[in-house]
Amino acid sequence: MRRQQRPYSCGIDATIDVIGGKWKVLILWALHTGEQRFGDLKRLVPGISEKMLIQQLRELEADAIVHREVYHQVPPKVEYSLTELGVSLNRSLEPLGAWGAEHMDHIVAVREVEANGDSLDPSSR
């Protein structure tokens, strides 16, 4: 697992070390409603492979963001939930989600223009 080898330069540095990558924020958001089993998380985070989901959950667990509860029964049952630290981190992501929702149409439009090889810069026309 990755671990920061140097002191953090700021709070953003520490936060990005914990939530960096494509999947962790989506996993955190999938857990915001409560405990989820592995299969449920896989469905709630479309496109993630089982291997990546396992790896990301292990890292979030190692950082005390996610709690893994194993029920010793047949068949085995494992549930994942947010720790208090995870809940507070998820709360801090809410403004980012609101920003994304507010600007989603613009982001999609810009990406479509880029994909078509066009430019939004009027001086390049």
Tab-separated table of N, CA and C in Angstrom:
chain	number	residue	atom	x	y	z
A	1	MET	N	0.825	-1.185	0.000
A	1	MET	CA	0.000	0.000	0.000
A	1	MET	C	0.867	1.246	0.000
A	2	ARG	N	0.349	2.273	-0.587
A	2	ARG	CA	1.094	3.514	-0.641
A	2	ARG	C	1.028	4.221	0.716
A	3	ARG	N	2.083	4.858	1.072
A	3	ARG	CA	2.156	5.655	2.303
A	3	ARG	C	3.006	6.860	2.017
A	4	GLN	N	2.587	7.993	2.507
A	4	GLN	CA	3.344	9.234	2.338
A	4	GLN	C	4.675	9.093	3.080
A	5	GLN	N	5.768	9.343	2.401
A	5	GLN	CA	7.093	9.181	2.984
A	5	GLN	C	7.672	10.494	3.489
A	6	ARG	N	7.007	11.598	3.216
A	6	ARG	CA	7.513	12.909	3.617
A	6	ARG	C	6.423	13.635	4.387
A	7	PRO	N	6.773	14.673	5.093
A	7	PRO	CA	5.731	15.447	5.779
A	7	PRO	C	4.804	16.092	4.740
A	8	TYR	N	3.545	16.231	5.089
A	8	TYR	CA	2.608	16.894	4.191
A	8	TYR	C	2.895	18.379	4.151
A	9	SER	N	2.711	18.967	2.981
A	9	SER	CA	2.963	20.404	2.842
A	9	SER	C	1.748	21.234	3.243
A	10	CYS	N	0.553	20.612	3.202
A	10	CYS	CA	-0.669	21.314	3.597
A	10	CYS	C	-1.785	20.290	3.761
A	11	GLY	N	-2.943	20.758	4.174
A	11	GLY	CA	-4.084	19.879	4.386
A	11	GLY	C	-4.570	19.212	3.108
A	12	ILE	N	-4.506	19.953	2.004
A	12	ILE	CA	-4.920	19.374	0.716
A	12	ILE	C	-4.012	18.198	0.365
A	13	ASP	N	-2.727	18.335	0.602
A	13	ASP	CA	-1.753	17.270	0.351
A	13	ASP	C	-2.145	16.006	1.125
A	14	ALA	N	-2.479	16.163	2.400
A	14	ALA	CA	-2.871	15.022	3.231
A	14	ALA	C	-4.180	14.408	2.734
A	15	THR	N	-5.143	15.259	2.381
A	15	THR	CA	-6.437	14.774	1.912
A	15	THR	C	-6.293	14.003	0.610
A	16	ILE	N	-5.539	14.556	-0.332
A	16	ILE	CA	-5.351	13.891	-1.618
A	16	ILE	C	-4.621	12.558	-1.429
A	17	ASP	N	-3.728	12.478	-0.456
A	17	ASP	CA	-3.052	11.214	-0.179
A	17	ASP	C	-4.057	10.149	0.254
A	18	VAL	N	-5.100	10.556	0.971
A	18	VAL	CA	-6.105	9.609	1.449
A	18	VAL	C	-7.134	9.272	0.374
A	19	ILE	N	-7.575	10.263	-0.405
A	19	ILE	CA	-8.673	10.026	-1.355
A	19	ILE	C	-8.235	10.025	-2.806
A	20	GLY	N	-6.938	10.146	-3.067
A	20	GLY	CA	-6.451	10.251	-4.433
A	20	GLY	C	-6.825	9.058	-5.295
A	21	GLY	N	-6.913	9.303	-6.574
A	21	GLY	CA	-7.255	8.259	-7.529
A	21	GLY	C	-8.685	8.406	-8.000
A	22	LYS	N	-9.039	7.555	-8.904
A	22	LYS	CA	-10.336	7.636	-9.557
A	22	LYS	C	-11.484	7.107	-8.702
A	23	TRP	N	-11.214	6.128	-7.840
A	23	TRP	CA	-12.287	5.354	-7.249
A	23	TRP	C	-12.647	5.686	-5.807
A	24	LYS	N	-11.720	6.163	-5.018
A	24	LYS	CA	-11.979	6.285	-3.578
A	24	LYS	C	-13.136	7.210	-3.245
A	25	VAL	N	-13.224	8.336	-3.917
A	25	VAL	CA	-14.316	9.268	-3.634
A	25	VAL	C	-15.653	8.619	-3.987
A	26	LEU	N	-15.692	7.867	-5.081
A	26	LEU	CA	-16.936	7.194	-5.474
A	26	LEU	C	-17.308	6.099	-4.468
A	27	ILE	N	-16.324	5.410	-3.930
A	27	ILE	CA	-16.582	4.407	-2.898
A	27	ILE	C	-17.113	5.082	-1.638
A	28	LEU	N	-16.477	6.172	-1.245
A	28	LEU	CA	-16.943	6.912	-0.072
A	28	LEU	C	-18.387	7.356	-0.256
A	29	TRP	N	-18.682	7.879	-1.436
A	29	TRP	CA	-20.039	8.355	-1.680
A	29	TRP	C	-21.038	7.202	-1.651
A	30	ALA	N	-20.644	6.038	-2.149
A	30	ALA	CA	-21.525	4.866	-2.128
A	30	ALA	C	-21.814	4.411	-0.698
A	31	LEU	N	-20.911	4.712	0.214
A	31	LEU	CA	-21.089	4.315	1.620
A	31	LEU	C	-21.832	5.361	2.450
A	32	HIS	N	-22.184	6.488	1.844
A	32	HIS	CA	-22.793	7.565	2.634
A	32	HIS	C	-24.166	7.202	3.194
A	33	THR	N	-24.840	6.223	2.608
A	33	THR	CA	-26.154	5.839	3.112
A	33	THR	C	-26.082	4.769	4.194
A	34	GLY	N	-24.907	4.220	4.427
A	34	GLY	CA	-24.765	3.205	5.469
A	34	GLY	C	-23.977	2.005	4.990
A	35	GLU	N	-24.047	0.938	5.774
A	35	GLU	CA	-23.281	-0.274	5.491
A	35	GLU	C	-23.629	-0.834	4.120
A	36	GLN	N	-22.597	-1.354	3.453
A	36	GLN	CA	-22.781	-1.974	2.143
A	36	GLN	C	-21.946	-3.246	2.083
A	37	ARG	N	-22.490	-4.243	1.442
A	37	ARG	CA	-21.722	-5.458	1.177
A	37	ARG	C	-20.886	-5.230	-0.073
A	38	PHE	N	-19.886	-6.078	-0.276
A	38	PHE	CA	-18.959	-5.929	-1.394
A	38	PHE	C	-19.697	-5.870	-2.732
A	39	GLY	N	-20.609	-6.801	-2.952
A	39	GLY	CA	-21.358	-6.842	-4.209
A	39	GLY	C	-22.173	-5.576	-4.440
A	40	ASP	N	-22.724	-5.034	-3.357
A	40	ASP	CA	-23.485	-3.783	-3.471
A	40	ASP	C	-22.566	-2.641	-3.883
A	41	LEU	N	-21.382	-2.573	-3.278
A	41	LEU	CA	-20.419	-1.532	-3.646
A	41	LEU	C	-20.013	-1.669	-5.105
A	42	LYS	N	-19.815	-2.895	-5.546
A	42	LYS	CA	-19.441	-3.127	-6.949
A	42	LYS	C	-20.516	-2.576	-7.882
A	43	ARG	N	-21.772	-2.751	-7.530
A	43	ARG	CA	-22.875	-2.222	-8.350
A	43	ARG	C	-22.984	-0.702	-8.243
A	44	LEU	N	-22.695	-0.154	-7.081
A	44	LEU	CA	-22.831	1.292	-6.854
A	44	LEU	C	-21.685	2.097	-7.460
A	45	VAL	N	-20.585	1.417	-7.789
A	45	VAL	CA	-19.424	2.087	-8.394
A	45	VAL	C	-19.185	1.439	-9.759
A	46	PRO	N	-19.967	1.842	-10.756
A	46	PRO	CA	-19.862	1.201	-12.073
A	46	PRO	C	-18.477	1.364	-12.680
A	47	GLY	N	-18.013	0.286	-13.286
A	47	GLY	CA	-16.723	0.318	-13.987
A	47	GLY	C	-15.538	-0.126	-13.167
A	48	ILE	N	-15.685	-0.242	-11.858
A	48	ILE	CA	-14.555	-0.655	-11.017
A	48	ILE	C	-14.432	-2.184	-11.073
A	49	SER	N	-13.198	-2.657	-11.166
A	49	SER	CA	-12.970	-4.103	-11.154
A	49	SER	C	-12.968	-4.594	-9.706
A	50	GLU	N	-13.176	-5.887	-9.531
A	50	GLU	CA	-13.139	-6.450	-8.183
A	50	GLU	C	-11.780	-6.226	-7.538
A	51	LYS	N	-10.713	-6.443	-8.310
A	51	LYS	CA	-9.363	-6.271	-7.794
A	51	LYS	C	-9.146	-4.831	-7.300
A	52	MET	N	-9.587	-3.852	-8.082
A	52	MET	CA	-9.407	-2.454	-7.706
A	52	MET	C	-10.266	-2.098	-6.501
A	53	LEU	N	-11.493	-2.607	-6.456
A	53	LEU	CA	-12.363	-2.335	-5.319
A	53	LEU	C	-11.743	-2.885	-4.039
A	54	ILE	N	-11.221	-4.100	-4.103
A	54	ILE	CA	-10.565	-4.694	-2.934
A	54	ILE	C	-9.376	-3.840	-2.502
A	55	GLN	N	-8.550	-3.437	-3.453
A	55	GLN	CA	-7.360	-2.639	-3.141
A	55	GLN	C	-7.742	-1.295	-2.514
A	56	GLN	N	-8.717	-0.635	-3.106
A	56	GLN	CA	-9.114	0.678	-2.600
A	56	GLN	C	-9.755	0.573	-1.217
A	57	LEU	N	-10.573	-0.462	-1.003
A	57	LEU	CA	-11.172	-0.663	0.317
A	57	LEU	C	-10.103	-0.946	1.364
A	58	ARG	N	-9.084	-1.715	1.009
A	58	ARG	CA	-7.996	-1.997	1.953
A	58	ARG	C	-7.255	-0.717	2.339
A	59	GLU	N	-6.994	0.141	1.343
A	59	GLU	CA	-6.305	1.404	1.634
A	59	GLU	C	-7.167	2.315	2.503
A	60	LEU	N	-8.452	2.387	2.204
A	60	LEU	CA	-9.350	3.215	3.017
A	60	LEU	C	-9.477	2.648	4.433
A	61	GLU	N	-9.454	1.345	4.553
A	61	GLU	CA	-9.489	0.711	5.876
A	61	GLU	C	-8.194	1.002	6.641
A	62	ALA	N	-7.052	0.918	5.957
A	62	ALA	CA	-5.763	1.199	6.596
A	62	ALA	C	-5.678	2.646	7.070
A	63	ASP	N	-6.360	3.553	6.365
A	63	ASP	CA	-6.378	4.966	6.752
A	63	ASP	C	-7.488	5.282	7.748
A	64	ALA	N	-8.198	4.257	8.230
A	64	ALA	CA	-9.276	4.392	9.218
A	64	ALA	C	-10.440	5.229	8.700
A	65	ILE	N	-10.685	5.159	7.396
A	65	ILE	CA	-11.808	5.861	6.773
A	65	ILE	C	-12.995	4.921	6.638
A	66	VAL	N	-12.694	3.651	6.383
A	66	VAL	CA	-13.711	2.616	6.199
A	66	VAL	C	-13.503	1.532	7.241
A	67	HIS	N	-14.619	1.030	7.760
A	67	HIS	CA	-14.589	-0.099	8.702
A	67	HIS	C	-15.091	-1.347	7.979
A	68	ARG	N	-14.401	-2.439	8.178
A	68	ARG	CA	-14.775	-3.727	7.572
A	68	ARG	C	-15.242	-4.644	8.691
A	69	GLU	N	-16.499	-5.070	8.610
A	69	GLU	CA	-17.079	-5.959	9.620
A	69	GLU	C	-17.274	-7.332	9.003
A	70	VAL	N	-16.644	-8.339	9.607
A	70	VAL	CA	-16.755	-9.715	9.123
A	70	VAL	C	-17.687	-10.471	10.054
A	71	TYR	N	-18.732	-11.051	9.487
A	71	TYR	CA	-19.673	-11.872	10.246
A	71	TYR	C	-19.311	-13.327	9.979
A	72	HIS	N	-18.990	-14.037	11.039
A	72	HIS	CA	-18.574	-15.436	10.901
A	72	HIS	C	-19.824	-16.305	10.840
A	73	GLN	N	-20.266	-16.510	9.632
A	73	GLN	CA	-21.446	-17.322	9.379
A	73	GLN	C	-21.268	-18.004	8.035
A	74	VAL	N	-22.191	-18.879	7.700
A	74	VAL	CA	-22.141	-19.558	6.411
A	74	VAL	C	-23.396	-19.157	5.643
A	75	PRO	N	-23.254	-18.582	4.466
A	75	PRO	CA	-22.020	-18.141	3.809
A	75	PRO	C	-21.442	-16.923	4.519
A	76	PRO	N	-20.138	-16.696	4.358
A	76	PRO	CA	-19.498	-15.558	5.022
A	76	PRO	C	-20.127	-14.240	4.583
A	77	LYS	N	-20.166	-13.307	5.497
A	77	LYS	CA	-20.751	-12.000	5.210
A	77	LYS	C	-19.778	-10.921	5.674
A	78	VAL	N	-19.513	-9.953	4.793
A	78	VAL	CA	-18.638	-8.823	5.115
A	78	VAL	C	-19.376	-7.551	4.738
A	79	GLU	N	-19.378	-6.586	5.649
A	79	GLU	CA	-20.000	-5.293	5.371
A	79	GLU	C	-18.984	-4.186	5.590
A	80	TYR	N	-19.091	-3.169	4.771
A	80	TYR	CA	-18.212	-2.000	4.859
A	80	TYR	C	-19.057	-0.805	5.257
A	81	SER	N	-18.480	0.041	6.099
A	81	SER	CA	-19.157	1.266	6.516
A	81	SER	C	-18.110	2.340	6.750
A	82	LEU	N	-18.577	3.565	6.853
A	82	LEU	CA	-17.681	4.684	7.136
A	82	LEU	C	-17.417	4.774	8.630
A	83	THR	N	-16.203	5.060	8.995
A	83	THR	CA	-15.870	5.381	10.381
A	83	THR	C	-16.285	6.832	10.623
A	84	GLU	N	-16.137	7.311	11.841
A	84	GLU	CA	-16.422	8.728	12.111
A	84	GLU	C	-15.553	9.619	11.239
A	85	LEU	N	-14.292	9.228	11.089
A	85	LEU	CA	-13.383	9.981	10.227
A	85	LEU	C	-13.885	9.961	8.777
A	86	GLY	N	-14.380	8.810	8.330
A	86	GLY	CA	-14.922	8.691	6.979
A	86	GLY	C	-16.165	9.540	6.782
A	87	VAL	N	-17.028	9.587	7.790
A	87	VAL	CA	-18.235	10.413	7.705
A	87	VAL	C	-17.845	11.882	7.581
A	88	SER	N	-16.868	12.315	8.370
A	88	SER	CA	-16.448	13.721	8.294
A	88	SER	C	-15.795	14.023	6.951
A	89	LEU	N	-15.046	13.066	6.413
A	89	LEU	CA	-14.442	13.249	5.089
A	89	LEU	C	-15.530	13.341	4.024
A	90	ASN	N	-16.530	12.485	4.111
A	90	ASN	CA	-17.631	12.513	3.146
A	90	ASN	C	-18.364	13.857	3.198
A	91	ARG	N	-18.559	14.382	4.407
A	91	ARG	CA	-19.197	15.703	4.538
A	91	ARG	C	-18.396	16.771	3.813
A	92	SER	N	-17.080	16.664	3.873
A	92	SER	CA	-16.240	17.663	3.212
A	92	SER	C	-16.291	17.533	1.690
A	93	LEU	N	-16.723	16.378	1.188
A	93	LEU	CA	-16.836	16.174	-0.259
A	93	LEU	C	-18.150	16.718	-0.823
A	94	GLU	N	-19.133	16.977	0.042
A	94	GLU	CA	-20.434	17.461	-0.420
A	94	GLU	C	-20.327	18.740	-1.253
A	95	PRO	N	-19.533	19.743	-0.843
A	95	PRO	CA	-19.411	20.935	-1.694
A	95	PRO	C	-18.800	20.637	-3.062
A	96	LEU	N	-17.892	19.681	-3.135
A	96	LEU	CA	-17.332	19.296	-4.434
A	96	LEU	C	-18.408	18.670	-5.320
A	97	GLY	N	-19.253	17.838	-4.721
A	97	GLY	CA	-20.356	17.240	-5.464
A	97	GLY	C	-21.331	18.300	-5.955
A	98	ALA	N	-21.604	19.290	-5.112
A	98	ALA	CA	-22.507	20.383	-5.502
A	98	ALA	C	-21.897	21.193	-6.645
A	99	TRP	N	-20.593	21.456	-6.553
A	99	TRP	CA	-19.914	22.188	-7.628
A	99	TRP	C	-20.006	21.404	-8.936
A	100	GLY	N	-19.750	20.117	-8.872
A	100	GLY	CA	-19.817	19.278	-10.058
A	100	GLY	C	-21.212	19.245	-10.656
A	101	ALA	N	-22.227	19.130	-9.811
A	101	ALA	CA	-23.606	19.115	-10.306
A	101	ALA	C	-23.956	20.449	-10.970
A	102	GLU	N	-23.511	21.538	-10.366
A	102	GLU	CA	-23.794	22.874	-10.899
A	102	GLU	C	-23.125	23.103	-12.254
A	103	HIS	N	-21.944	22.547	-12.446
A	103	HIS	CA	-21.163	22.811	-13.656
A	103	HIS	C	-21.074	21.617	-14.610
A	104	MET	N	-21.855	20.582	-14.361
A	104	MET	CA	-21.759	19.358	-15.146
A	104	MET	C	-21.999	19.602	-16.642
A	105	ASP	N	-23.019	20.363	-16.976
A	105	ASP	CA	-23.301	20.613	-18.397
A	105	ASP	C	-22.120	21.294	-19.081
A	106	HIS	N	-21.506	22.258	-18.407
A	106	HIS	CA	-20.349	22.952	-18.969
A	106	HIS	C	-19.175	21.992	-19.156
A	107	ILE	N	-18.929	21.173	-18.145
A	107	ILE	CA	-17.819	20.214	-18.212
A	107	ILE	C	-18.015	19.261	-19.387
A	108	VAL	N	-19.227	18.741	-19.545
A	108	VAL	CA	-19.524	17.823	-20.646
A	108	VAL	C	-19.334	18.531	-21.984
A	109	ALA	N	-19.818	19.774	-22.083
A	109	ALA	CA	-19.689	20.522	-23.337
A	109	ALA	C	-18.227	20.742	-23.702
A	110	VAL	N	-17.426	21.133	-22.739
A	110	VAL	CA	-16.001	21.368	-22.986
A	110	VAL	C	-15.329	20.076	-23.430
A	111	ARG	N	-15.640	18.978	-22.776
A	111	ARG	CA	-15.039	17.689	-23.134
A	111	ARG	C	-15.450	17.255	-24.540
A	112	GLU	N	-16.690	17.515	-24.914
A	112	GLU	CA	-17.143	17.166	-26.267
A	112	GLU	C	-16.405	17.989	-27.311
A	113	VAL	N	-16.212	19.264	-27.023
A	113	VAL	CA	-15.474	20.130	-27.948
A	113	VAL	C	-14.045	19.622	-28.102
A	114	GLU	N	-13.407	19.294	-26.972
A	114	GLU	CA	-12.038	18.773	-27.014
A	114	GLU	C	-11.975	17.460	-27.793
A	115	ALA	N	-12.950	16.592	-27.587
A	115	ALA	CA	-12.957	15.290	-28.268
A	115	ALA	C	-13.100	15.448	-29.777
A	116	ASN	N	-13.760	16.519	-30.201
A	116	ASN	CA	-13.942	16.780	-31.634
A	116	ASN	C	-12.773	17.556	-32.237
A	117	GLY	N	-11.783	17.886	-31.399
A	117	GLY	CA	-10.610	18.599	-31.903
A	117	GLY	C	-10.850	20.084	-32.109
A	118	ASP	N	-11.962	20.574	-31.611
A	118	ASP	CA	-12.268	21.994	-31.735
A	118	ASP	C	-11.653	22.750	-30.563
A	119	SER	N	-11.775	24.057	-30.607
A	119	SER	CA	-11.276	24.898	-29.531
A	119	SER	C	-12.363	25.834	-29.086
A	120	LEU	N	-12.416	26.097	-27.797
A	120	LEU	CA	-13.367	27.080	-27.279
A	120	LEU	C	-12.822	28.498	-27.418
A	121	ASP	N	-11.544	28.618	-27.736
A	121	ASP	CA	-10.895	29.927	-27.849
A	121	ASP	C	-11.309	30.586	-29.170
A	122	PRO	N	-12.100	31.706	-29.098
A	122	PRO	CA	-12.567	32.331	-30.329
A	122	PRO	C	-11.429	32.860	-31.193
A	123	SER	N	-10.279	33.179	-30.621
A	123	SER	CA	-9.174	33.724	-31.406
A	123	SER	C	-8.512	32.659	-32.282
A	124	SER	N	-8.819	31.366	-32.013
A	124	SER	CA	-8.197	30.297	-32.806
A	124	SER	C	-9.029	29.961	-34.030
A	125	ARG	N	-10.123	30.687	-34.237
A	125	ARG	CA	-10.993	30.404	-35.385
A	125	ARG	C	-10.721	31.325	-36.537
